[in-house]
Coordinates of C-alpha atoms in Angstrom, one line a residue:
M3 CA 68.3 -12.0 30.7
L4 CA 66.8 -9.7 28.3
L5 CA 66.6 -9.1 24.6
L6 CA 69.7 -6.4 23.1
R7 CA 69.1 -2.8 25.0
C8 CA 71.5 -0.9 23.6
P9 CA 71.9 2.9 22.0
L10 CA 70.6 4.0 18.6
L11 CA 74.4 3.7 17.5
L12 CA 74.7 -0.1 18.4
L13 CA 71.4 -0.5 16.4
L14 CA 73.4 -0.4 12.9
L15 CA 73.7 -3.0 11.0
L16 CA 77.0 -4.9 12.2
P17 CA 78.9 -5.2 9.1
L18 CA 79.0 -1.4 8.6
S19 CA 82.5 -1.1 10.3
S20 CA 85.9 -2.2 9.3
R21 CA 86.7 -2.6 13.3
P22 CA 85.8 -4.8 15.8
Q23 CA 82.1 -4.1 17.0
K24 CA 80.8 -5.2 20.0
F25 CA 77.8 -7.6 19.6
P26 CA 75.0 -5.4 21.4
T27 CA 73.7 -7.0 25.3
R28 CA 72.3 -6.2 28.0
D29 CA 75.3 -7.5 30.3
E30 CA 78.6 -7.2 27.9
E31 CA 80.6 -9.1 30.7
L32 CA 78.5 -12.4 30.2
F33 CA 78.7 -12.1 26.1
Q34 CA 80.6 -11.0 24.3
M35 CA 81.5 -11.4 20.6
Q36 CA 83.6 -9.5 18.0
I37 CA 82.3 -9.7 14.7
R38 CA 84.5 -9.0 11.5
D39 CA 83.6 -11.0 8.9
K40 CA 81.1 -9.0 6.8
A41 CA 79.9 -11.5 4.3
F42 CA 77.9 -13.9 6.8
F43 CA 76.3 -10.5 8.8
H44 CA 76.0 -8.7 5.8
D45 CA 72.0 -7.3 5.5
S46 CA 71.5 -9.4 8.4
S47 CA 70.4 -7.0 11.8
V48 CA 70.0 -7.3 15.8
I49 CA 66.5 -7.0 16.5
P50 CA 66.7 -4.8 20.0
D51 CA 64.3 -6.0 23.2
G52 CA 61.0 -3.8 23.3
A53 CA 60.9 -1.9 20.7
E54 CA 59.2 -2.4 17.5
I55 CA 61.5 -2.1 14.4
S56 CA 59.9 -1.5 10.5
S57 CA 62.3 -2.7 7.3
Y58 CA 62.4 -3.6 3.9
L59 CA 62.9 -6.8 1.6
F60 CA 62.9 -7.5 -1.3
R61 CA 61.1 -10.9 -3.2
D62 CA 62.8 -13.9 -3.2
T63 CA 65.7 -12.0 -1.0
P64 CA 65.9 -13.9 2.7
K65 CA 66.8 -11.3 5.1
R66 CA 67.8 -12.3 8.7
Y67 CA 68.2 -11.1 12.4
F68 CA 69.2 -12.0 15.5
F69 CA 69.0 -12.1 18.5
V70 CA 70.6 -13.0 22.3
V71 CA 68.7 -14.6 25.3
E72 CA 71.5 -15.2 28.4
E73 CA 69.9 -17.1 30.7
D74 CA 67.7 -20.1 30.3
N75 CA 63.8 -19.8 32.0
T76 CA 63.5 -16.4 29.7
P77 CA 59.6 -15.5 29.2
L78 CA 60.2 -14.6 25.2
A79 CA 57.8 -13.1 23.0
V80 CA 58.5 -12.5 19.0
T81 CA 55.6 -10.5 16.7
V82 CA 55.6 -10.2 12.9
T83 CA 53.4 -7.7 11.4
P84 CA 53.6 -8.3 7.8
C85 CA 52.5 -5.4 5.5
D86 CA 50.8 -6.0 2.1
A87 CA 52.7 -9.1 1.2
P88 CA 52.5 -12.4 3.0
L89 CA 55.4 -13.3 4.4
E90 CA 57.2 -16.4 5.1
W91 CA 59.0 -16.4 8.5
K92 CA 60.9 -18.7 10.6
L93 CA 62.5 -18.7 14.1
S94 CA 65.2 -20.2 15.5
V95 CA 67.7 -21.3 18.5
Q96 CA 71.3 -22.1 18.9
E97 CA 73.4 -22.6 21.7
L98 CA 75.6 -19.8 22.6
P99 CA 79.1 -20.2 21.7
E100 CA 81.3 -21.1 25.1
E101 CA 83.7 -18.6 26.8
A102 CA 86.8 -18.2 26.3
S103 CA 89.2 -21.2 26.9
G104 CA 91.7 -22.7 29.2
E105 CA 93.3 -19.9 31.0
G106 CA 89.7 -18.1 32.1
S107 CA 91.5 -14.8 30.9
G108 CA 87.7 -13.4 29.7
E109 CA 89.4 -13.0 26.4
P110 CA 86.2 -13.6 23.9
E111 CA 87.0 -16.6 21.4
P112 CA 88.9 -16.2 18.1
L113 CA 86.6 -15.0 15.4
E114 CA 86.9 -17.8 13.8
Q115 CA 86.1 -19.5 16.0
Q116 CA 83.3 -18.4 16.9
K117 CA 81.8 -18.1 13.5
Q118 CA 82.6 -22.0 12.6
Q119 CA 80.5 -22.8 15.7
I120 CA 77.2 -20.3 14.8
T121 CA 77.8 -21.5 11.2
N122 CA 78.2 -25.2 11.5
E123 CA 75.1 -26.1 13.8
E124 CA 71.6 -25.9 12.3
G125 CA 70.1 -24.3 15.0
T126 CA 66.8 -25.6 16.2
E127 CA 63.5 -24.4 14.9
L128 CA 61.2 -22.9 17.0
F129 CA 58.2 -21.7 14.9
S130 CA 57.0 -21.1 11.4
Y131 CA 54.8 -19.5 9.8
K132 CA 53.9 -18.6 6.0
G133 CA 50.7 -16.2 5.1
N134 CA 49.8 -12.4 5.6
D135 CA 48.3 -12.6 9.6
V136 CA 50.5 -10.9 12.1
E137 CA 51.5 -13.4 13.8
Y138 CA 53.0 -14.3 17.3
F139 CA 55.8 -16.4 19.2
V140 CA 54.8 -16.9 22.8
S141 CA 57.0 -18.4 25.1
S142 CA 57.3 -18.2 28.7
S143 CA 60.2 -20.2 29.2
S144 CA 62.8 -20.2 27.0
P145 CA 66.6 -21.5 26.7
S146 CA 69.4 -19.7 26.8
G147 CA 71.0 -19.2 23.3
L148 CA 71.7 -17.5 19.7
Y149 CA 67.8 -16.8 18.5
Q150 CA 68.6 -16.4 15.2
L151 CA 65.1 -14.9 12.5
D152 CA 64.7 -15.5 8.9
L153 CA 62.0 -13.9 6.8
L154 CA 61.6 -14.2 3.0
S155 CA 58.6 -12.6 0.4
T156 CA 58.0 -14.5 -2.5
E157 CA 55.5 -12.3 -4.0
K158 CA 57.5 -8.9 -4.6
D159 CA 59.3 -6.5 -3.2
T160 CA 57.5 -5.7 0.8
H161 CA 57.7 -4.5 4.2
F162 CA 57.4 -5.6 7.0
K163 CA 57.7 -5.1 11.4
V164 CA 59.1 -7.2 14.3
Y165 CA 58.7 -6.9 17.6
A166 CA 60.0 -8.7 20.4
T167 CA 60.9 -8.7 24.0
T168 CA 62.0 -11.0 27.2
T169 CA 59.2 -9.2 29.6
P170 CA 56.0 -9.9 28.1
E171 CA 54.1 -9.3 31.1
S172 CA 54.6 -5.5 31.3
D173 CA 55.5 -4.3 28.2
Q174 CA 52.6 -4.6 26.6
P175 CA 53.0 -2.1 23.8
Y176 CA 49.7 -3.4 21.5
P177 CA 46.4 -2.8 22.5
E178 CA 44.8 -5.0 24.2
L179 CA 41.1 -6.4 22.4
P180 CA 38.3 -6.9 24.0
Y181 CA 36.4 -10.0 25.2
D182 CA 34.2 -9.1 21.7
P183 CA 36.6 -7.6 19.1
R184 CA 34.1 -7.7 16.2
I185 CA 32.8 -4.3 14.6
D186 CA 29.5 -3.8 15.1
V187 CA 27.1 -2.4 12.5
T188 CA 24.3 -0.5 14.1
S189 CA 22.3 1.1 11.2
L190 CA 22.7 1.5 7.5
G191 CA 21.5 3.4 5.8
R192 CA 21.9 4.8 1.4
T193 CA 24.9 6.8 1.7
T194 CA 25.6 6.0 5.7
V195 CA 27.0 3.4 7.9
T196 CA 27.1 3.4 11.8
L197 CA 29.7 1.3 13.0
A198 CA 30.4 1.1 17.2
W199 CA 32.8 -1.3 19.2
K200 CA 33.7 -2.1 22.7
P201 CA 36.7 -0.2 24.2
S202 CA 40.3 -1.6 24.5
P203 CA 40.9 -3.1 28.9
T204 CA 44.3 -0.8 27.5
A205 CA 42.6 2.1 27.4
S206 CA 39.6 1.5 30.2
L207 CA 41.4 -0.7 32.7
L208 CA 45.7 0.3 32.8
K209 CA 44.0 3.9 31.1
Q210 CA 46.8 4.3 28.5
P211 CA 46.0 6.3 25.6
I212 CA 44.3 5.0 22.8
Q213 CA 42.5 6.2 20.0
Y214 CA 40.9 4.6 17.5
C215 CA 40.8 4.4 13.4
I216 CA 38.3 3.3 11.0
V217 CA 39.7 2.5 7.8
I218 CA 37.0 2.1 4.7
N219 CA 37.2 0.4 1.3
K220 CA 35.9 -1.0 -1.3
E221 CA 38.2 -4.6 -2.1
H222 CA 39.2 -6.0 1.2
N223 CA 39.8 -6.1 5.1
F224 CA 43.2 -5.6 6.6
K225 CA 44.5 -7.6 8.7
S226 CA 47.1 -4.7 10.0
L227 CA 47.5 -0.9 10.3
C228 CA 50.5 -1.4 9.1
A229 CA 49.0 -2.8 5.3
V230 CA 46.6 0.8 5.2
E231 CA 49.6 2.9 5.2
A232 CA 51.5 0.9 2.6
K233 CA 48.2 0.7 0.1
L234 CA 47.7 4.5 1.5
S235 CA 51.0 5.7 0.7
S236 CA 52.9 7.4 -2.4
D237 CA 55.8 4.9 -2.3
D238 CA 52.9 1.9 -1.2
A239 CA 55.2 1.6 2.8
F240 CA 55.7 3.5 5.6
M241 CA 59.7 3.7 4.6
M242 CA 61.7 4.2 1.6
A243 CA 63.1 1.1 -0.6
P244 CA 66.4 0.8 0.4
K245 CA 68.9 -0.1 -2.2
P246 CA 69.5 -3.7 -3.3
G247 CA 73.3 -4.5 -1.8
L248 CA 73.1 -1.5 1.1
D249 CA 72.0 -2.3 4.7
F250 CA 70.2 0.3 6.5
S251 CA 69.2 0.9 10.2
P252 CA 66.6 -0.7 11.6
F253 CA 66.0 2.7 13.2
D254 CA 65.9 5.1 10.7
F255 CA 62.7 6.9 12.4
A256 CA 62.7 9.8 9.6
H257 CA 61.0 7.4 7.5
F258 CA 58.4 5.7 9.6
G259 CA 56.5 8.6 11.2
F260 CA 59.2 10.2 13.5
P261 CA 60.9 12.8 13.9
S262 CA 64.9 12.8 13.2
D263 CA 67.9 15.0 14.5
N264 CA 67.7 17.4 10.7
N265 CA 63.9 17.7 10.8
S266 CA 62.9 17.8 14.7
G267 CA 60.8 20.8 14.5
K268 CA 57.6 19.1 11.8
E269 CA 55.4 17.1 12.5
R270 CA 54.9 13.6 11.0
G271 CA 52.9 11.6 13.7
F272 CA 51.4 8.6 12.1
L273 CA 48.5 8.3 13.8
K274 CA 47.7 12.3 11.3
S275 CA 45.9 11.5 8.1
S276 CA 48.0 13.8 6.4
S277 CA 51.3 12.5 7.3
K278 CA 53.3 11.2 4.6
F279 CA 56.1 8.5 4.6
G280 CA 59.4 8.4 3.4
R281 CA 60.3 10.9 0.2
Q282 CA 57.6 13.3 -1.4
T283 CA 56.7 12.0 -4.5
S284 CA 53.9 14.1 -6.7
S285 CA 51.0 10.1 -6.9
K286 CA 48.6 10.6 -4.5
P287 CA 47.4 8.1 -2.1
R288 CA 44.4 6.0 -3.7
V289 CA 40.7 7.8 -3.4
D290 CA 38.8 4.3 -2.9
L291 CA 40.6 3.7 0.9
H292 CA 40.2 6.2 3.7
K293 CA 41.8 6.5 7.2
V294 CA 39.9 8.0 10.3
C295 CA 41.2 8.9 13.6
V296 CA 38.2 9.0 15.6
G297 CA 39.9 9.6 19.2
N298 CA 38.7 7.3 22.0
K299 CA 34.8 7.6 20.5
N300 CA 33.0 3.9 20.8
V301 CA 30.7 4.8 18.3
F302 CA 31.4 6.8 14.3
T303 CA 29.3 6.9 11.3
V304 CA 30.5 6.9 8.2
S305 CA 28.6 9.2 5.3
D306 CA 29.4 10.3 1.8
L307 CA 29.3 7.0 0.6
K308 CA 27.6 5.3 -1.8
P309 CA 24.3 4.0 -2.8
D310 CA 23.8 -0.2 -3.0
T311 CA 27.7 -0.7 -2.7
Q312 CA 29.9 -3.0 0.0
Y313 CA 32.0 -1.6 2.1
Y314 CA 34.4 -2.9 4.5
F315 CA 35.7 -1.6 7.8
D316 CA 38.3 -2.0 9.6
M317 CA 39.4 -0.6 13.4
F318 CA 42.7 -0.3 14.4
A319 CA 43.3 0.3 18.2
V320 CA 46.3 2.8 19.0
N321 CA 48.3 3.8 22.0
T322 CA 49.7 7.2 21.0
N323 CA 52.6 6.5 23.5
T324 CA 54.0 3.5 21.3
N325 CA 52.1 4.2 18.2
M326 CA 52.0 0.7 18.0
S327 CA 48.4 -0.8 17.1
T328 CA 45.7 -3.6 16.8
A329 CA 43.2 -4.4 15.1
Y330 CA 39.5 -5.6 15.9
V331 CA 37.9 -8.1 13.2
G332 CA 37.1 -5.8 10.1
T333 CA 33.4 -6.0 8.8
F334 CA 31.4 -5.2 5.3
A335 CA 28.1 -4.3 4.8
R336 CA 25.9 -2.5 1.5
T337 CA 24.4 0.4 1.9
K338 CA 20.8 0.3 0.9
E339 CA 19.6 1.3 -2.8
E340 CA 18.6 4.3 -4.2
A341 CA 14.8 4.9 -3.7
K342 CA 13.0 3.8 -6.4
Q343 CA 12.3 6.8 -9.0
K344 CA 8.5 5.9 -10.7
T345 CA 9.1 6.8 -14.2
V346 CA 6.9 9.0 -15.4
E347 CA 5.0 7.9 -19.2
L348 CA 5.8 10.8 -22.1
K349 CA 2.3 11.1 -24.0
D350 CA 3.5 11.6 -27.7
G351 CA 2.5 15.6 -28.5
K352 CA 1.5 16.1 -25.0
V353 CA 3.4 18.6 -23.2
T354 CA 4.3 17.1 -19.0
D355 CA 5.6 19.4 -16.0
V356 CA 7.9 18.1 -13.9
F357 CA 9.8 19.1 -11.2
I358 CA 13.7 18.2 -9.3
K359 CA 14.2 18.8 -6.2
R360 CA 17.5 20.3 -5.4
K361 CA 20.5 17.8 -7.0
G362 CA 18.2 15.7 -7.6
A363 CA 16.6 13.4 -10.7
K364 CA 13.5 12.4 -12.4
F365 CA 12.8 9.6 -15.2
L366 CA 10.6 9.7 -17.7
R367 CA 10.1 6.9 -20.7
F368 CA 8.5 7.9 -24.3
A369 CA 7.7 4.6 -25.7
P370 CA 5.7 5.5 -29.4
V371 CA 2.8 3.3 -31.0
S372 CA 4.3 3.5 -34.1
S373 CA 7.1 3.0 -36.4
H374 CA 8.9 6.4 -37.0
Q375 CA 12.2 8.1 -38.5
K376 CA 12.5 10.5 -36.0
V377 CA 12.3 11.8 -32.3
T378 CA 11.8 15.2 -31.1
F379 CA 12.7 16.3 -27.9
S380 CA 10.8 19.7 -27.1
V381 CA 13.1 20.6 -23.0
H382 CA 11.3 23.8 -21.4
S383 CA 13.6 24.8 -18.1
C384 CA 11.9 27.4 -16.4
L385 CA 14.4 27.9 -13.4
D386 CA 18.6 27.1 -13.4
A387 CA 20.3 24.9 -15.8
V388 CA 19.2 21.0 -15.7
Q389 CA 21.2 18.3 -17.5
I390 CA 18.7 15.9 -19.8
Q391 CA 20.1 12.5 -20.9
V392 CA 18.0 10.2 -23.7
R393 CA 18.9 6.5 -24.3
R394 CA 17.5 4.2 -26.6
D395 CA 17.4 0.6 -26.1
G396 CA 19.9 1.3 -23.4
K397 CA 22.3 3.1 -25.4
L398 CA 23.2 6.7 -24.8
L399 CA 22.1 9.0 -27.0
L400 CA 22.4 12.2 -25.9
S401 CA 23.9 14.3 -22.6
Q402 CA 23.6 18.3 -22.8
N403 CA 22.4 21.1 -20.4
V404 CA 19.7 22.6 -20.9
E405 CA 18.9 26.4 -19.8
G406 CA 16.0 28.8 -22.0
V407 CA 14.2 26.4 -24.4
R408 CA 15.9 23.4 -26.0
Q409 CA 14.2 20.8 -29.1
F410 CA 17.1 18.1 -30.2
Q411 CA 16.1 15.6 -32.8
L412 CA 16.7 11.8 -33.2
R413 CA 17.3 8.8 -35.0
G414 CA 14.2 6.7 -35.0
K415 CA 13.7 3.3 -34.7
A416 CA 10.8 0.7 -35.1
K417 CA 9.4 -0.4 -31.4
A418 CA 12.4 1.6 -29.7
K419 CA 12.0 2.9 -26.2
Y420 CA 13.4 5.7 -24.9
L421 CA 14.2 7.2 -21.2
I422 CA 14.5 10.3 -19.8
R423 CA 16.8 11.2 -17.4
L424 CA 16.8 14.7 -16.0
K425 CA 19.0 16.0 -13.2
G426 CA 18.6 19.4 -11.1
S427 CA 20.5 22.1 -10.3
K428 CA 22.5 22.1 -7.5
K429 CA 21.3 25.9 -6.9
G430 CA 18.0 24.9 -5.8
A431 CA 15.3 23.3 -6.7
S432 CA 13.9 23.2 -10.4
M433 CA 10.5 23.4 -12.9
L434 CA 10.8 22.7 -17.1
K435 CA 7.9 21.3 -19.5
I436 CA 8.7 18.6 -21.7
L437 CA 7.6 17.1 -24.9
A438 CA 8.4 14.3 -27.1
T439 CA 6.7 13.4 -30.1
T440 CA 7.9 11.7 -33.3
R441 CA 5.8 14.1 -35.9
P442 CA 7.9 17.0 -37.1
N443 CA 5.6 19.4 -37.0
K444 CA 3.7 19.0 -33.4
Q445 CA 5.5 22.2 -32.4
S446 CA 4.1 23.1 -28.7
F447 CA 7.2 25.7 -27.5
P448 CA 7.7 28.5 -30.0
S449 CA 10.6 29.2 -31.0
L450 CA 13.6 31.2 -29.6
P451 CA 16.8 33.6 -30.3
E452 CA 19.5 33.0 -28.8
D453 CA 19.2 36.6 -26.9
T454 CA 16.3 36.6 -25.3
R455 CA 17.2 39.9 -23.1
I456 CA 14.7 43.4 -23.4
K457 CA 16.9 46.0 -24.5
A458 CA 15.9 49.7 -23.5
F459 CA 17.2 52.9 -25.0
D460 CA 18.3 55.3 -22.5
K461 CA 18.1 58.2 -25.2
L462 CA 14.4 58.1 -25.4
R463 CA 13.2 57.6 -22.1
T464 CA 10.8 60.3 -20.7
C465 CA 8.7 61.4 -17.9
S466 CA 5.8 59.0 -18.8
S467 CA 7.3 56.5 -21.0
V468 CA 10.0 54.0 -22.0
T469 CA 11.1 52.4 -25.9
V470 CA 12.3 48.7 -25.8
A471 CA 13.3 46.3 -28.2
W472 CA 13.7 42.3 -28.7
L473 CA 15.0 39.7 -30.4
G474 CA 12.1 37.5 -32.6
T475 CA 12.9 34.6 -35.2
Q476 CA 12.0 33.6 -38.3
E477 CA 8.5 32.2 -37.2
R478 CA 5.6 33.8 -36.5
N479 CA 4.5 34.6 -32.8
K480 CA 2.5 36.4 -30.8
F481 CA 4.0 38.9 -28.7
C482 CA 2.7 40.4 -25.3
I483 CA 4.2 43.1 -22.7
Y484 CA 3.2 43.4 -20.1
K485 CA 4.9 46.1 -16.7
R486 CA 4.4 46.4 -13.0
E487 CA 5.6 49.2 -10.9
V488 CA 8.1 48.3 -8.4
D489 CA 9.8 50.2 -5.1
D490 CA 13.0 52.4 -5.9
N491 CA 14.8 50.1 -4.3
Y492 CA 13.4 46.7 -6.3
S493 CA 16.9 44.6 -6.8
E494 CA 18.3 42.2 -8.8
E495 CA 17.9 39.2 -6.4
Q496 CA 14.4 40.2 -6.4
K497 CA 14.5 40.1 -10.4
K498 CA 16.0 36.9 -10.6
R499 CA 13.4 35.4 -8.1
E500 CA 10.8 35.7 -10.4
Q501 CA 12.7 34.8 -13.3
N502 CA 10.3 31.3 -14.4
Q503 CA 10.2 31.5 -17.5
C504 CA 7.0 28.7 -17.8
L505 CA 4.4 31.4 -15.8
G506 CA 2.4 32.9 -18.4
P507 CA 1.1 35.7 -19.6
D508 CA -2.4 33.7 -17.9
T509 CA -0.3 34.6 -14.1
R510 CA -0.4 38.2 -14.8
K511 CA -3.1 41.5 -13.8
K512 CA -4.6 42.2 -16.6
S513 CA -4.0 45.8 -15.9
E514 CA -0.3 45.2 -16.0
K515 CA -0.9 44.4 -20.1
V516 CA 0.7 46.9 -22.7
L517 CA -0.5 45.4 -25.4
C518 CA 0.0 42.2 -28.2
K519 CA 1.4 41.8 -31.5
Y520 CA 2.3 39.6 -33.9
F521 CA 5.7 39.0 -35.4
H522 CA 8.7 37.8 -37.9
S523 CA 11.3 38.1 -39.9
Q524 CA 12.9 35.9 -42.8
N525 CA 15.7 37.8 -42.6
I526 CA 17.1 36.9 -39.1
Q527 CA 19.4 40.2 -39.1
K528 CA 16.4 42.4 -38.9
A529 CA 14.2 40.1 -36.3
V530 CA 13.4 42.9 -34.0
T531 CA 11.0 44.8 -32.8
T532 CA 10.4 48.0 -30.5
E533 CA 7.7 49.1 -29.0
T534 CA 7.5 52.3 -26.8
I535 CA 5.4 52.2 -23.9
R536 CA 3.2 55.1 -22.4
G537 CA 1.1 56.5 -19.9
L538 CA 4.2 55.6 -17.2
Q539 CA 4.6 58.0 -13.8
P540 CA 7.7 60.2 -13.4
G541 CA 10.9 58.8 -11.4
K542 CA 8.8 55.9 -11.3
S543 CA 10.8 52.0 -11.6
Y544 CA 9.2 49.3 -13.5
L545 CA 9.8 46.2 -14.3
L546 CA 9.2 44.8 -18.2
D547 CA 8.2 41.4 -19.3
V548 CA 7.8 40.0 -22.8
Y549 CA 6.1 36.6 -23.2
V550 CA 6.0 34.7 -26.8
I551 CA 3.5 32.8 -27.4
G552 CA 3.7 29.5 -29.9
H553 CA 0.8 27.5 -31.6
G554 CA -0.1 24.9 -29.8
G555 CA -0.4 27.6 -26.8
H556 CA 2.8 27.6 -24.3
S557 CA 4.5 30.5 -23.5
V558 CA 7.9 31.2 -22.2
K559 CA 9.2 34.8 -21.0
Y560 CA 11.7 36.7 -21.6
Q561 CA 14.1 38.1 -19.2
S562 CA 12.7 40.9 -16.6
K563 CA 13.6 44.3 -17.7
L564 CA 14.2 46.3 -14.9
V565 CA 13.4 50.4 -16.1
K566 CA 13.3 54.2 -14.8
T567 CA 12.0 56.8 -16.0
R568 CA 12.9 60.1 -15.6
K569 CA 12.1 62.4 -12.9
F570 CA 12.1 66.2 -14.8
C571 CA 11.3 66.3 -18.2

């Protein structure tokens, strides 16, 4: 005989109505029992044959399920899956209450007599377990009787799943594991791990639709997909927790991944990582746990991992017809370390050129040989902005983005060592010059105004000349201006590609030089100079560059300016 097969309405918990309800069985003529006493059967339910149910346990509040095996020598399999906490569970059996009496009328016994027969007998314990593993009870020949499954969670409120069947050989709802259920790590990199596994015989031999879901996290391995979904879900489980004292149907499909009648148009497949289970909340899944389903592949490369980090990998074979899953033996692996950066030693007062790959980083070290009160770092970013971090003996002193020329002065310390980390731009490779010194007057880079643009006066344009102006500083520096004729279709994008501020006048042709002059002003508001560039051709475009050259000979280029002479005068 089988367990209880019945429509959804009969699977609701028995005590929800005060009128008599029939105990659902496969053959009601063989066994009938009227349930009228709510006190005994409250918060208990009937396990159907061949269907997995999901339910909820409050901490230290036991729950009991019933099912009936109506004939001796019946195969029986029961599977209990803890989701997010260990469970204590016990399976026991009692003899079925004897059928109606004396006259053989076929009418059921009075309820009170049946209740006495059930409650007064302890029953025979068949199996018990305590832990968070997916555990099974399997018997090829079970006696007839009223079976009861008692479950308890002593740690916390939790979810669980139960599956029971009297036809375990033919049902096979859980995917079968291969003879070697381990996950192999076939390749290991700094940010990638390649995994391989053997296919489930359910897919390769029985040709049932199986897909594989990989779970990656940094904490521990998981023993069931139910535990994974509980961790991912905003409510920590598939289903909403019922209110204490109120029972609910174990087949409340809308709560664990199936469409309900009122929501049939919306997809809620639980294999999709974007699905939400239970009620919608504003909380977000934890970012350190990821699940990805890869179809029927048997090899997959996990990418975007962190270097030198241990990760745990779990694999679940999922039967897409039943939505039931089986866990492979999980594994773990540590990604490789980042290639150790060569640290460049900085010499006091000497400019060092640094090249950084796109999104890359470079490390520099500065160890002054003498005691010092202050240390100065001067940085000249040639292209896009770069990030600089300075640590003194491990303590972070500075973290700034640098564009153009910047100078940072930090408090010194005897025998201190400074570690400088330079991080490049996301847009492309970075070039820069850096100088570290303990001598405040040792400045190799010229000082710059905040605004390094060149201004052209449109009203002063002629067919052979243009007039421009730029800002200076209070420090006396040498300024050199250069011109270069360009095509009329010369674009801003071309100009941007040529904006390497570290290229000095020595890279220019002598014919492009206009003039050099010294300039400064003690009044910063009046630190402006103008220059008229003559000898130009009518209607032609020119690219103008101004270089400021410091006392140490190092130069910095202002932003290039594109000008055009008048065609007719």
